[in-house]
Amino acid sequence: MKKYVMQFNIKSNNYLCLQIYAHFCKKVFDTLKIKYSFFYLPKKKKRITLLKSPHVNKKAREQFEVRYHNLCIQLNSNIDATILKWLFFEKPPTVHLKVKIK
């Protein structure tokens, strides 16, 4: 049976939700005795600049910033698809998930 390396890229703008979901995943992987590795990726910032006044004053601007925190989980063993479905459905709504299979 061929072993696959699964990589989950998790992205969220709420750092606390990301940490809680990572802790939840660690507990699940530890109870099921699945080999895994976690590492945090650099956070990204997105800045948006808007004009305060729509008419004359171009110098009056307001800036907003959204920060995205990233986490990567790598699984080195085969796991059942029902466990993956359970992990995907139990995630918070602010967490976005991408899966790569190598």
Short mmCIF file of C-alpha atoms in Angstrom, two decimals:
data_model
loop_
_atom_site.label_atom_id
_atom_site.label_comp_id
_atom_site.label_asym_id
_atom_site.label_seq_id
_atom_site.Cartn_x
_atom_site.Cartn_y
_atom_site.Cartn_z
CA MET A 1 0.00 0.00 0.00
CA LYS A 2 1.44 3.32 -1.07
CA LYS A 3 1.83 6.03 1.58
CA TYR A 4 0.67 9.50 0.71
CA VAL A 5 1.84 12.75 2.23
CA MET A 6 -1.11 15.02 2.86
CA GLN A 7 -0.60 18.72 3.38
CA PHE A 8 -3.28 21.01 4.86
CA ASN A 9 -2.86 24.76 4.40
CA ILE A 10 -5.02 26.57 6.94
CA LYS A 11 -5.64 30.29 6.65
CA SER A 12 -7.58 32.61 8.96
CA ASN A 13 -7.80 36.27 9.80
CA ASN A 14 -8.52 35.42 13.44
CA TYR A 15 -5.39 34.09 15.16
CA LEU A 16 -7.24 32.71 18.18
CA CYS A 17 -9.57 30.60 16.01
CA LEU A 18 -6.54 29.28 14.13
CA GLN A 19 -4.85 28.23 17.37
CA ILE A 20 -8.00 26.55 18.69
CA TYR A 21 -8.46 24.61 15.45
CA ALA A 22 -4.77 23.59 15.47
CA HIS A 23 -5.12 22.36 19.06
CA PHE A 24 -8.25 20.40 18.07
CA CYS A 25 -6.38 18.78 15.14
CA LYS A 26 -3.43 17.88 17.38
CA LYS A 27 -5.75 16.15 19.85
CA VAL A 28 -7.44 14.16 17.06
CA PHE A 29 -4.12 13.11 15.51
CA ASP A 30 -2.67 12.14 18.90
CA THR A 31 -5.67 9.99 19.84
CA LEU A 32 -5.59 8.25 16.44
CA LYS A 33 -1.77 7.89 16.56
CA ILE A 34 -1.21 9.64 13.24
CA LYS A 35 2.23 11.08 12.49
CA TYR A 36 2.03 14.80 11.78
CA SER A 37 4.07 17.98 11.75
CA PHE A 38 2.86 21.54 12.27
CA PHE A 39 4.56 24.74 11.18
CA TYR A 40 3.37 28.31 11.02
CA LEU A 41 3.84 30.20 7.77
CA PRO A 42 4.48 33.96 7.62
CA LYS A 43 1.43 36.13 8.01
CA LYS A 44 0.24 38.31 5.15
CA LYS A 45 -1.17 41.82 5.34
CA LYS A 46 -3.65 43.36 2.97
CA ARG A 47 -4.11 47.14 3.13
CA ILE A 48 -7.07 49.03 1.74
CA THR A 49 -7.07 52.82 1.34
CA LEU A 50 -10.34 54.73 1.04
CA LEU A 51 -11.07 58.40 0.58
CA LYS A 52 -12.92 59.97 3.53
CA SER A 53 -14.49 62.67 1.40
CA PRO A 54 -15.89 61.74 -2.02
CA HIS A 55 -15.69 65.29 -3.38
CA VAL A 56 -12.77 67.69 -2.93
CA ASN A 57 -10.29 66.64 -0.27
CA LYS A 58 -7.99 63.99 -1.80
CA LYS A 59 -5.53 64.17 1.13
CA ALA A 60 -8.08 62.91 3.65
CA ARG A 61 -7.70 59.14 3.42
CA GLU A 62 -8.34 56.26 5.73
CA GLN A 63 -6.43 52.97 5.74
CA PHE A 64 -7.64 49.56 6.84
CA GLU A 65 -5.57 46.42 7.27
CA VAL A 66 -6.51 42.74 7.27
CA ARG A 67 -3.95 40.21 8.52
CA TYR A 68 -4.06 36.58 7.45
CA HIS A 69 -2.35 33.97 9.64
CA ASN A 70 -1.26 30.71 7.98
CA LEU A 71 -0.57 27.24 9.32
CA CYS A 72 0.58 24.11 7.52
CA ILE A 73 -0.10 20.57 8.75
CA GLN A 74 1.66 17.65 7.11
CA LEU A 75 0.45 14.08 7.63
CA ASN A 76 2.84 11.24 6.92
CA SER A 77 0.50 8.28 7.26
CA ASN A 78 -2.66 7.04 5.59
CA ILE A 79 -5.89 8.03 7.29
CA ASP A 80 -9.52 7.21 6.69
CA ALA A 81 -11.62 9.59 4.61
CA THR A 82 -14.34 9.73 7.29
CA ILE A 83 -11.83 11.27 9.72
CA LEU A 84 -10.93 13.91 7.14
CA LYS A 85 -14.59 14.73 6.57
CA TRP A 86 -15.07 15.07 10.33
CA LEU A 87 -12.08 17.44 10.58
CA PHE A 88 -13.38 19.55 7.68
CA PHE A 89 -16.90 19.89 9.07
CA GLU A 90 -15.77 20.73 12.62
CA LYS A 91 -13.74 23.77 11.59
CA PRO A 92 -14.73 27.32 12.61
CA PRO A 93 -16.31 29.53 9.92
CA THR A 94 -13.34 31.95 9.85
CA VAL A 95 -10.87 29.18 8.98
CA HIS A 96 -10.20 28.33 5.31
CA LEU A 97 -8.65 25.00 4.40
CA LYS A 98 -6.78 23.67 1.34
CA VAL A 99 -5.63 20.08 0.90
CA LYS A 100 -2.71 18.81 -1.19
CA ILE A 101 -1.89 15.14 -1.68
CA LYS A 102 1.65 14.30 -2.76
#
